[in-house]
Coordinates of C-alpha atoms and ligand atoms in Angstrom, one line a residue:
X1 CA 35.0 -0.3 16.2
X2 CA 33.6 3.2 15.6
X3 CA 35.4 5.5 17.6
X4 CA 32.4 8.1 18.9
X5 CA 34.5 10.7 19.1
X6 CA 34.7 11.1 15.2
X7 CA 31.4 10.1 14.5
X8 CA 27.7 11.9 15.3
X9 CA 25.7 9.6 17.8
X10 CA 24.2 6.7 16.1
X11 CA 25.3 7.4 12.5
X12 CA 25.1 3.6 10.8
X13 CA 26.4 2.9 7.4
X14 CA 24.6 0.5 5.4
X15 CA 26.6 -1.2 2.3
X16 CA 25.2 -3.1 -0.2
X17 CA 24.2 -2.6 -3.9
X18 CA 21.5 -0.1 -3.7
X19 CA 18.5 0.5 -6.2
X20 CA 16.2 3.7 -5.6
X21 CA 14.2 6.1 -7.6
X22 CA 15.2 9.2 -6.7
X23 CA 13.7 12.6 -6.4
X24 CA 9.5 12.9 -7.1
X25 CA 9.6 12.2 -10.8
X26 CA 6.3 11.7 -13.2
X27 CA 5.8 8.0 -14.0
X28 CA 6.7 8.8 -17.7
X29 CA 10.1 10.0 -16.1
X30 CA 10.7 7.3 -13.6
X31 CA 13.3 5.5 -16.0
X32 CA 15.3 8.7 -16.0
X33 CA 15.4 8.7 -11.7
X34 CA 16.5 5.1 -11.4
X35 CA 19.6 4.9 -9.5
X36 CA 21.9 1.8 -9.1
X37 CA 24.9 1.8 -6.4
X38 CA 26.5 -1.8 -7.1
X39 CA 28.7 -1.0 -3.4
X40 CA 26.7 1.8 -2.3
X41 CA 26.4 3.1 1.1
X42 CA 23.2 4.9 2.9
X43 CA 24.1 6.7 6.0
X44 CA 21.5 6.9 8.5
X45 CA 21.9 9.5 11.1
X46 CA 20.8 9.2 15.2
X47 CA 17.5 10.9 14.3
X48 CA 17.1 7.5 11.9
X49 CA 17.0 10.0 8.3
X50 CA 19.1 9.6 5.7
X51 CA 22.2 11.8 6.1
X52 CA 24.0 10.5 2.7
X53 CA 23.9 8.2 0.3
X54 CA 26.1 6.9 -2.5
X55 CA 29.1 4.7 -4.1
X56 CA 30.9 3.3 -1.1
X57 CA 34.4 4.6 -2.5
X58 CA 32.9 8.1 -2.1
X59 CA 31.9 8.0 1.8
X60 CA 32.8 11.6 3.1
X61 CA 34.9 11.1 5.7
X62 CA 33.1 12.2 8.9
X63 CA 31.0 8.4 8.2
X64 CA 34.5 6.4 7.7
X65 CA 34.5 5.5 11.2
X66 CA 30.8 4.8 11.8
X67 CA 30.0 1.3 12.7
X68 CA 28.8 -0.9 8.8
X69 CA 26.0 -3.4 8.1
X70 CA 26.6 -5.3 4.8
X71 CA 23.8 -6.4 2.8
X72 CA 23.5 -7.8 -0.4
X73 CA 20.5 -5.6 -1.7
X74 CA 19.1 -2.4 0.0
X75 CA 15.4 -0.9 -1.4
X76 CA 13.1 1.5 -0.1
X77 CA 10.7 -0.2 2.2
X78 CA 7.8 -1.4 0.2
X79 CA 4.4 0.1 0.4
X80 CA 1.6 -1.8 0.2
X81 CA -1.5 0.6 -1.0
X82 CA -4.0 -1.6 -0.1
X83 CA -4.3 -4.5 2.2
X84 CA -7.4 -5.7 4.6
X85 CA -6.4 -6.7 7.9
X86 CA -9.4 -8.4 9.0
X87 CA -8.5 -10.1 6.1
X88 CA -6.1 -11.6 7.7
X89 CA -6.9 -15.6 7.6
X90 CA -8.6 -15.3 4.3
X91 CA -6.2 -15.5 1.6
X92 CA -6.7 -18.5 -0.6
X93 CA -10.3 -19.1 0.3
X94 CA -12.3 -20.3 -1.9
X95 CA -15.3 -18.5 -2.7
X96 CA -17.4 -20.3 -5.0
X97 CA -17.4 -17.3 -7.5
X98 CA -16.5 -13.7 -8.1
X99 CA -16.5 -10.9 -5.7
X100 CA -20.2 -10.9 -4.6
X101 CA -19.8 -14.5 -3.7
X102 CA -16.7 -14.9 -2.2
X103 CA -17.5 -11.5 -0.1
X104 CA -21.0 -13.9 1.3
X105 CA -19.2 -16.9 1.5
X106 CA -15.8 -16.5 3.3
X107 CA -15.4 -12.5 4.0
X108 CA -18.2 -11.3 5.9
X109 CA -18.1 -14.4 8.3
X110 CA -14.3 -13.9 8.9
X111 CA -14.6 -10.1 9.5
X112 CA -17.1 -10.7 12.2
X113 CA -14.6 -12.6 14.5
X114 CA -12.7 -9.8 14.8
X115 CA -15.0 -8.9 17.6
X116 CA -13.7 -10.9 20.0
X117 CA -10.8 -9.0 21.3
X118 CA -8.7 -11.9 22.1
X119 CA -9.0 -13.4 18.7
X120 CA -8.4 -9.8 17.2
X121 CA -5.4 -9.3 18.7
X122 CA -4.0 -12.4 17.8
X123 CA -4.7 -11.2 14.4
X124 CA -3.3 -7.8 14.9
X125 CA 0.0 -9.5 15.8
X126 CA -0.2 -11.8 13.2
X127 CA -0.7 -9.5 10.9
X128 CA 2.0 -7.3 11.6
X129 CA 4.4 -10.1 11.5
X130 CA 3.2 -11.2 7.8
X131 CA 3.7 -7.0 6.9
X132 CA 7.3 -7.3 8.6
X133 CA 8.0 -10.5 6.6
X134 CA 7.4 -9.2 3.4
X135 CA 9.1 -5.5 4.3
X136 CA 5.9 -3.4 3.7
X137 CA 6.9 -0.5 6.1
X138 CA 4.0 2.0 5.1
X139 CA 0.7 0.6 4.3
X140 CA -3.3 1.8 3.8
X141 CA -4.9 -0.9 5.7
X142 CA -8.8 -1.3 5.5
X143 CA -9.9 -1.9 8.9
X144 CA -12.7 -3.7 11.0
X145 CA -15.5 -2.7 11.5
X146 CA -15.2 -3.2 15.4
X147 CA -13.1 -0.6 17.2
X148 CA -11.6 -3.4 19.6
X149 CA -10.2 -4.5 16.8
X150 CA -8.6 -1.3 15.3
X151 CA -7.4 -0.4 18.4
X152 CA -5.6 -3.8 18.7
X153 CA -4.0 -3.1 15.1
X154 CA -2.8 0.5 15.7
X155 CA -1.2 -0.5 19.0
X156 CA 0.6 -3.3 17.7
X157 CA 1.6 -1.7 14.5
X158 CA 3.1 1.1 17.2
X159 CA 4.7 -1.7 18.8
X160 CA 6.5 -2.4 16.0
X161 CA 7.4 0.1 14.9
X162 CA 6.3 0.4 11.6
X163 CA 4.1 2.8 9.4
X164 CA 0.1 2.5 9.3
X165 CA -3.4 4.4 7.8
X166 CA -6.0 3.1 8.4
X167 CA -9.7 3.0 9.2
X168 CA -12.9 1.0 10.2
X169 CA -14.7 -0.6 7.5
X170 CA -17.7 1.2 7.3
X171 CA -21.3 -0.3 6.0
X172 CA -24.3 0.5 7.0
X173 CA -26.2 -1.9 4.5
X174 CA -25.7 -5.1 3.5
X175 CA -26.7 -8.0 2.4
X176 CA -27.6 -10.7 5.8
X177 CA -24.1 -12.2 5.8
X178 CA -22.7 -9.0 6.7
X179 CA -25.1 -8.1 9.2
X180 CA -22.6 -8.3 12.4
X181 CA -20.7 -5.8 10.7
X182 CA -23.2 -3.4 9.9
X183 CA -24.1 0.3 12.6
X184 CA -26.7 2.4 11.6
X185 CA -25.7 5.6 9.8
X186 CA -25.2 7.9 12.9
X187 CA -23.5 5.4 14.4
X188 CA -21.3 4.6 11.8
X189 CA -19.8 8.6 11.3
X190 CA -19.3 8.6 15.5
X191 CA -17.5 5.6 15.7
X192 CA -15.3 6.9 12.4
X193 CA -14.9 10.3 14.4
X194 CA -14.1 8.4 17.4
X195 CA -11.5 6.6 15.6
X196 CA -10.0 9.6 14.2
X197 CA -10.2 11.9 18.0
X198 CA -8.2 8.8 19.4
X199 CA -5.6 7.7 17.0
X200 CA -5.1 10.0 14.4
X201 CA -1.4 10.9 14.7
X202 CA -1.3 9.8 17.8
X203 CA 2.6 9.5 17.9
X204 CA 3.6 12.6 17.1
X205 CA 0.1 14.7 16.7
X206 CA 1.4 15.9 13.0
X207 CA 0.5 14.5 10.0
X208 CA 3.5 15.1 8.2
X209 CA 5.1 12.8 10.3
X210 CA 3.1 10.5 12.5
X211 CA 4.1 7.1 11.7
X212 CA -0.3 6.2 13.0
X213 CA -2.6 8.1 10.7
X214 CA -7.0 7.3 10.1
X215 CA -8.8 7.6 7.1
X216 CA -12.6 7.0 6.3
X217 CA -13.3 3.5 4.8
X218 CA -16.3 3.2 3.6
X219 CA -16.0 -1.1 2.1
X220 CA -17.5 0.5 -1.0
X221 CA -20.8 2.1 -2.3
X222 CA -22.9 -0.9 -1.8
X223 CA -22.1 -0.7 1.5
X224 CA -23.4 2.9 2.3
X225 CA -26.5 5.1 1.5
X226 CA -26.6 8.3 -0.1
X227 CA -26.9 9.5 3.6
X228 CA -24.0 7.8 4.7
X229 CA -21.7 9.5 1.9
X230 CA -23.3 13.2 2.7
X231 CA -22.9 12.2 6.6
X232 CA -19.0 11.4 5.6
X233 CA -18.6 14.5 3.3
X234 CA -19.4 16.5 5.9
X235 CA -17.1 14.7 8.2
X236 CA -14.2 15.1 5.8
X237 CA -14.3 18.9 5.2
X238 CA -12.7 19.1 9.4
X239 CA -11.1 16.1 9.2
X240 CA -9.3 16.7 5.9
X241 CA -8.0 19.5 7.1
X242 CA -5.9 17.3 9.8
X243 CA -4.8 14.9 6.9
X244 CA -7.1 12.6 8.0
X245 CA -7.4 10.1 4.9
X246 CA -10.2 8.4 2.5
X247 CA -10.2 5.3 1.1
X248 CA -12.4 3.0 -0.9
X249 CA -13.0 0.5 -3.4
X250 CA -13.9 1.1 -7.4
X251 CA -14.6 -0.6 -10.6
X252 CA -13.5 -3.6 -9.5
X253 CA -16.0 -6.6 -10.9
X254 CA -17.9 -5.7 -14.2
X255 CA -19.5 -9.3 -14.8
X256 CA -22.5 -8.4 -16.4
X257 CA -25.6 -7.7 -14.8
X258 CA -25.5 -9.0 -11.4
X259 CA -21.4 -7.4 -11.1
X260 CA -20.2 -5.1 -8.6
X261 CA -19.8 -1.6 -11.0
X262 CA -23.3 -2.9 -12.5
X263 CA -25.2 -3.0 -9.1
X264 CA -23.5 0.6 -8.1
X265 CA -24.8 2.4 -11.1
X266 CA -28.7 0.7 -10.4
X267 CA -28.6 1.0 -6.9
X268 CA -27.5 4.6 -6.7
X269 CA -28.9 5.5 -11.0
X270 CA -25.3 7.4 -11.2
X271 CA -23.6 7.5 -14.3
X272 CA -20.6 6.5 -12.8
X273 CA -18.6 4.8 -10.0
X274 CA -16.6 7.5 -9.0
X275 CA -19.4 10.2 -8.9
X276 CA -20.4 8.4 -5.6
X277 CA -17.4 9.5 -4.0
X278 CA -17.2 12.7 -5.7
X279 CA -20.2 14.2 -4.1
X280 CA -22.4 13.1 -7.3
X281 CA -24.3 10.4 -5.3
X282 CA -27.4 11.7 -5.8
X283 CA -29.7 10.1 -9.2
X284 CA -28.4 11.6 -12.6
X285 CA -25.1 11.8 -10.9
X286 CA -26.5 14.7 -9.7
X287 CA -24.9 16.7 -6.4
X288 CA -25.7 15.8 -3.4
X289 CA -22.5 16.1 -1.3
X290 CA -19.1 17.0 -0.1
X291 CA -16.5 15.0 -2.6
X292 CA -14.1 12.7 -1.0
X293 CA -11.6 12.9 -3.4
X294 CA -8.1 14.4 -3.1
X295 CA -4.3 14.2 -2.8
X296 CA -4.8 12.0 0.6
X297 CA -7.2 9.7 -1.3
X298 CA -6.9 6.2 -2.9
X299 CA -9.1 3.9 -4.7
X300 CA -8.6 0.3 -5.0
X301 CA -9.1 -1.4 -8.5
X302 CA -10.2 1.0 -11.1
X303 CA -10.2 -1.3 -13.4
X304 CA -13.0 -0.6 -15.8
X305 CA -12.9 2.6 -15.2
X306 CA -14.6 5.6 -17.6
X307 CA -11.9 7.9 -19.3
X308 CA -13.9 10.7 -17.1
X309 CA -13.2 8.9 -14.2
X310 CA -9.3 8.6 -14.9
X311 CA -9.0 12.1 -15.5
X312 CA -11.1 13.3 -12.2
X313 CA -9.0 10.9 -10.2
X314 CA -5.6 12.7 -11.8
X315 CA -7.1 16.3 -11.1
X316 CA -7.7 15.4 -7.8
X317 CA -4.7 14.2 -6.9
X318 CA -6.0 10.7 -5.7
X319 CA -4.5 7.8 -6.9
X320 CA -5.1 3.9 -7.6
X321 CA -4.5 0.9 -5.5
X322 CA -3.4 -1.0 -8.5
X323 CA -4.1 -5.2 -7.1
X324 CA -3.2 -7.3 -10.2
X325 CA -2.8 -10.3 -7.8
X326 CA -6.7 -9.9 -6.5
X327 CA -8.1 -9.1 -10.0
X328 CA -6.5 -13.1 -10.9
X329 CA -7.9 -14.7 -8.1
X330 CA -11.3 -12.8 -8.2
X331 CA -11.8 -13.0 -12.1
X332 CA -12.0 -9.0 -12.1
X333 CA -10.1 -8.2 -15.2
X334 CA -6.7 -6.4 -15.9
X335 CA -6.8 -2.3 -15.0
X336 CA -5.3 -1.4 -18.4
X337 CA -1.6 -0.4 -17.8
X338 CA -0.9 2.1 -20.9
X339 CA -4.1 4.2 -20.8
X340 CA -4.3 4.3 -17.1
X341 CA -1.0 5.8 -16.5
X342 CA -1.4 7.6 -19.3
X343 CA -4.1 9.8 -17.7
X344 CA -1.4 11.1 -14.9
X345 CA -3.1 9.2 -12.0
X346 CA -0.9 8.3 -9.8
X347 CA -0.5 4.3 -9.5
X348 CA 0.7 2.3 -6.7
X349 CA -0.2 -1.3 -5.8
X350 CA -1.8 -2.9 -3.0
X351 CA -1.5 -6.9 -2.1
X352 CA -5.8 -6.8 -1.5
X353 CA -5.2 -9.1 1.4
X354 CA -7.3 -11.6 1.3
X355 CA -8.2 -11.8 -2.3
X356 CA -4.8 -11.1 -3.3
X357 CA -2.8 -13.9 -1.9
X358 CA 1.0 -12.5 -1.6
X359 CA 1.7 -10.3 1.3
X360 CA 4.9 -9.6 -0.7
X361 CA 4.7 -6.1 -2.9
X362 CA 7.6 -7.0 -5.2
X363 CA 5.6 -10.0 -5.8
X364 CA 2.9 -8.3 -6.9
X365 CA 4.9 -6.2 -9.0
X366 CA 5.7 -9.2 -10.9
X367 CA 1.6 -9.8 -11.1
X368 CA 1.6 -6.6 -12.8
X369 CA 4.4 -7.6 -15.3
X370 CA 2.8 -10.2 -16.4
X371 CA -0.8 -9.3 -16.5
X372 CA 0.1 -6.1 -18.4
X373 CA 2.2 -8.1 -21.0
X374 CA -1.0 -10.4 -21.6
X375 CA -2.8 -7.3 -22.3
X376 CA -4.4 -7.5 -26.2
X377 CA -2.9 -5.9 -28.9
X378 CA -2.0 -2.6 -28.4
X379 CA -2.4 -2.1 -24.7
X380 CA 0.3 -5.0 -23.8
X381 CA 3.8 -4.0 -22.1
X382 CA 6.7 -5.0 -20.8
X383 CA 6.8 -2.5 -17.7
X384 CA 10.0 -1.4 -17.5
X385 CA 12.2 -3.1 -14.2
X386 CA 12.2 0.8 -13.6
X387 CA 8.3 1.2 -13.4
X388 CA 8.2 -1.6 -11.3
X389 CA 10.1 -0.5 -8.5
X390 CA 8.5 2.7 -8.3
X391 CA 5.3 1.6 -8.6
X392 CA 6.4 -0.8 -5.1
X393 CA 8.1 1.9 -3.3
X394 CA 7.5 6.0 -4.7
X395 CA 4.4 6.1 -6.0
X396 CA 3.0 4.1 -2.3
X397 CA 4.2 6.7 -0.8
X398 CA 2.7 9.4 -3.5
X399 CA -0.7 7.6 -2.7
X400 CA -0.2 8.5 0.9
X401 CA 0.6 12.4 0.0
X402 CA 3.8 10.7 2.4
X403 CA 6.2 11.5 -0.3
X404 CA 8.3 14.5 1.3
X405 CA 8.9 11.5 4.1
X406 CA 9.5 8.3 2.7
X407 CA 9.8 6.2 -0.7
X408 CA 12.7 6.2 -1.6
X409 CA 16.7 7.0 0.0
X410 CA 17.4 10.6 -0.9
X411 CA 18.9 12.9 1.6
X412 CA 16.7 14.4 4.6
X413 CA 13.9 11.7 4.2
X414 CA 13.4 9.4 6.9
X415 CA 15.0 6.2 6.3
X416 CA 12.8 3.5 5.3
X417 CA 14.8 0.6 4.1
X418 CA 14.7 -3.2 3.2
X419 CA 18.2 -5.2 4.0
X420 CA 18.1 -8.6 1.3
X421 CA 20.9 -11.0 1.7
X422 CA 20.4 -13.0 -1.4
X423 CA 22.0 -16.5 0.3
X424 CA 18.9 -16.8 2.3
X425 CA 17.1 -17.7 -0.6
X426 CA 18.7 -20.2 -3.1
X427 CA 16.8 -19.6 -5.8
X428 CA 17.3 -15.8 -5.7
X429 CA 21.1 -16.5 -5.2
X430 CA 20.7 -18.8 -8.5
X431 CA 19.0 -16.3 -10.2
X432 CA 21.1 -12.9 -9.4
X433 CA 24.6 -14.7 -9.6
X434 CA 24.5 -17.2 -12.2
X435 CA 22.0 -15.2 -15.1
X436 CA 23.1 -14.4 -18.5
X437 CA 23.2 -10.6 -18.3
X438 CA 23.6 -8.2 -21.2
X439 CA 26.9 -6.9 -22.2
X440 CA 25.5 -3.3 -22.0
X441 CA 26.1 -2.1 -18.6
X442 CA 22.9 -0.3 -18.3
X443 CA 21.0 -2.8 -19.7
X444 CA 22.3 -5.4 -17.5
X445 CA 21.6 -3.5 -14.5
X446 CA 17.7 -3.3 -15.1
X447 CA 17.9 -6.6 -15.8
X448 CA 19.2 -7.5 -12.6
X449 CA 16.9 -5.0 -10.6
X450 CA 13.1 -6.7 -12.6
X451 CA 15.5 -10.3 -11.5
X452 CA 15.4 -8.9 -7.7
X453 CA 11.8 -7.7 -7.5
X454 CA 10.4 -10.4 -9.5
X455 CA 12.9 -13.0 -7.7
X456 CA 12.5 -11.7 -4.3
X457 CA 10.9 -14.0 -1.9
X458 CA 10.7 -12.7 2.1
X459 CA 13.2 -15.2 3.5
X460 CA 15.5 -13.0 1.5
X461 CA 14.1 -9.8 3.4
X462 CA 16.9 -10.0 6.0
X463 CA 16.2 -6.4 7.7
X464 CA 13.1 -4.2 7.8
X465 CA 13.9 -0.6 8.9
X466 CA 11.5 2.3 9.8
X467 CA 12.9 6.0 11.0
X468 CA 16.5 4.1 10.9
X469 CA 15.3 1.7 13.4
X470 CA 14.7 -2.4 12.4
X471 CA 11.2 -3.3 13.0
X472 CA 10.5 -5.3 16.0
X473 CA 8.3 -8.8 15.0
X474 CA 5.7 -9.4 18.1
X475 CA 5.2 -12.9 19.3
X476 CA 1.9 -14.5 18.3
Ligands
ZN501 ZN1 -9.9 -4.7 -1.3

């Protein structure tokens, strides 16, 4: 027993092997800032922030008496970029066709029951429990459209105690499947400002910290009118200034003719996608509004993007929603790995709940391994183990301009953690204990680190910590 005379007020020691990439490193120096604790120890101190962490044996000695959770594994908490919750019900539905389709056929007639406050708080619950299952403690969740319903999301995800952005879904035109979710354009930008007056960093009113923070989600460009996007420009350039966030889709389905990125450039004659959302709205891709682009903005997809559009994104500071599991089930291509990153844009991934159908980030991860090795010629990779875990953890947090708080275990951030106890899952245990490993110490460790993410299933994900404290799973 800890005697509380020696130690601070609610220090906890965690041991286990731990795996984090430290400091804020480029993604071409990621490999560099891996660090691997085989009996580490991450102290976590009463205000729930990492006070220490390192090789067990080294433990300073005003933690020796602190009270010890074991774990097989500890990882930052994962971060999933992009995820719908109203969404919720809809993974592995099938649509019938690509993204057009399957948005007609099962999205816009899910989405619309989230009206019903009882059925949307179910839902809320529901889908907190699948984020706690699969560890995603910070998360940019594309809301509802109906404010019961993103009121019923931010107060369980409060609840719970986990990490949330978010925002109503915004369209304002739309084809007649979508027509319960659709306001007209004034009301559209008050219910988004309403949104943001009543729960933007509602916990602790600063956006450095809050653990509850809004963006503005417009589903895409098909879903807006040039007005809309000047009407949310305008909106931003206060709103911005409070951290509020933006979020959207891009380049996601490029079948030709009828596609998404196709009916984008006809319906608004831009050049390209990302001009849209970069003020550029207009015909000729000519000026028309505020841009929406910045260091607290993230697009989901990108992946036919324009080299132009690659290299805005990276001056801008707004990263990618990388959703490798989506793009499969939808048909939408691969993002290219190599020449995306390449550009300096920062890359996280997103699950794309419900046309990804893995709640689990490190699952998606492994998408990305193996969609980026099927790359032709040239452009395929192996992602290093390295890559992967950043892209799962640090870089989530980079697309949340969250960094300085969360994403991975260095001293002074808050501590976000995942506890797996490998003998929960058999074939994890199998796969960890029992594998050939190389004789090169280094090189055995990354192979054990891509066997863990890619291994990981969420009845391994024993513990799921936010601030130091374990998440709390609501009942249905
Ligand atoms: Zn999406």
């Amino acid at each position: 027993m800890a005697d509380p005379g020696e130690v601070a007020s609610g220090v906890r020691v965690y041991r286990a092997h731990v795996f984090h990439i430290a400091g804020a490193p480029a993604q071409a120096d990621v490999a560099a800032h891996l660090v691997s604790l085989p009996d580490g120890a991450l102290v976590v101190d009463g205000e729930g922030m990492v006070a220490w962490v390192g090789p067990w044996a080294s433990l300073p000695a005003r933690y020796v008496d602190a009270p010890v959770t074991r774990a097989d594994y500890l990882l930052p908490g994962f971060v999933d970029a992009h995820v719908h919750y109203p969404q919720s019900y809809a993974t592995a539905a099938h649509g019938g066709g690509q993204l057009l389709e399957w948005l007609d056929h099962c999205i816009f007639p899910t989405e619309a029951r989230f009206a019903d406050p009882e059925f949307a708080g179910r839902a809320a619950r529901y889908f907190t429990r699948r984020r706690i299952a699969a560890g995603t403690t910070a998360a940019m969740v594309f809301g509802s459209a109906f404010p019961v319903a993103q009121d019923a999301l931010y107060r369980a995800t409060l609840d719970a105690g986990l990490r949330v952005v978010s925002g109503r879904g915004v369209q304002t035109v739309g084809p007649p499947a979508a027509s319960s979710l659709l306001t007209s354009e004034e009301k559209a930008i008050e219910l988004v400002a309403d949104e943001i007056d009543r729960w933007h960093a509602v916990d602790t009113g600063d956006p450095c910290s809050a653990l509850v923070q809004v963006a503005i989600v417009p589903r895409f460009s098909l879903s807006v009118t040039q007005r809309t996007l000047a009407a949310m420009g305008e909106l931003y350039e206060e709103a911005q200034l409070h951290g509020v966030y933006f979020h959207s889709h891009l380049n996601e389905n490029n079948r030709k003719g009828d596609g998404e990125i196709a009916a984008v450039l006809g319906s608004y004659g831009v050049e390209a996608y990302l001009d849209t959302y970069d003020g550029r709205f207009l015909p000729g891709s000519r000026m028309g509004g505020r841009s929406l682009l910045g260091r607290r903005s993230s697009l989901a997809h990108a992946v036919h993007c324009q080299p132009r559009e690659l290299a805005r994104m990276a001056e801008t500071g707004t990263s990618i929603a990388h959703c490798p599991t989506s793009q499969l089930f939808l048909g939408s291509g691969t993002m290219p790995w190599r020449s995306t990153v390449a550009t300096g844009v920062n890359v996280a991934l997103g699950s794309d709940i419900g046309a990804g159908d893995e709640w689990l980030i490190s699952r998606v991860a492994g998408d990305a391994y193996k969609v980026h090795i099927s790359e032709e010629g040239d452009a395929g990779t192996a992602i290093h183990p390295a890559e992967l875990l950043f892209a799962a953890t640090l870089a989530g947090a980079r697309a949340l301009d969250m960094e300085h708080a969360f994403g991975n275990l260095d001293a002074g951030k808050d501590a976000d953690f995942l506890l797996i106890d490998t003998s929960r899952w058999e074939p994890l245990e199998g796969m960890l204990s029992m594998g050939i490993r190389s004789d090169d110490e280094e090189q055995a460790t990354l192979e054990e680190l891509f066997t863990l993410l890619v291994g990981l299933r969420q009845p391994a994900i024993a513990g799921v910590y936010v601030q130091g404290r374990q998440a709390v799973t609501p009942e249905l």
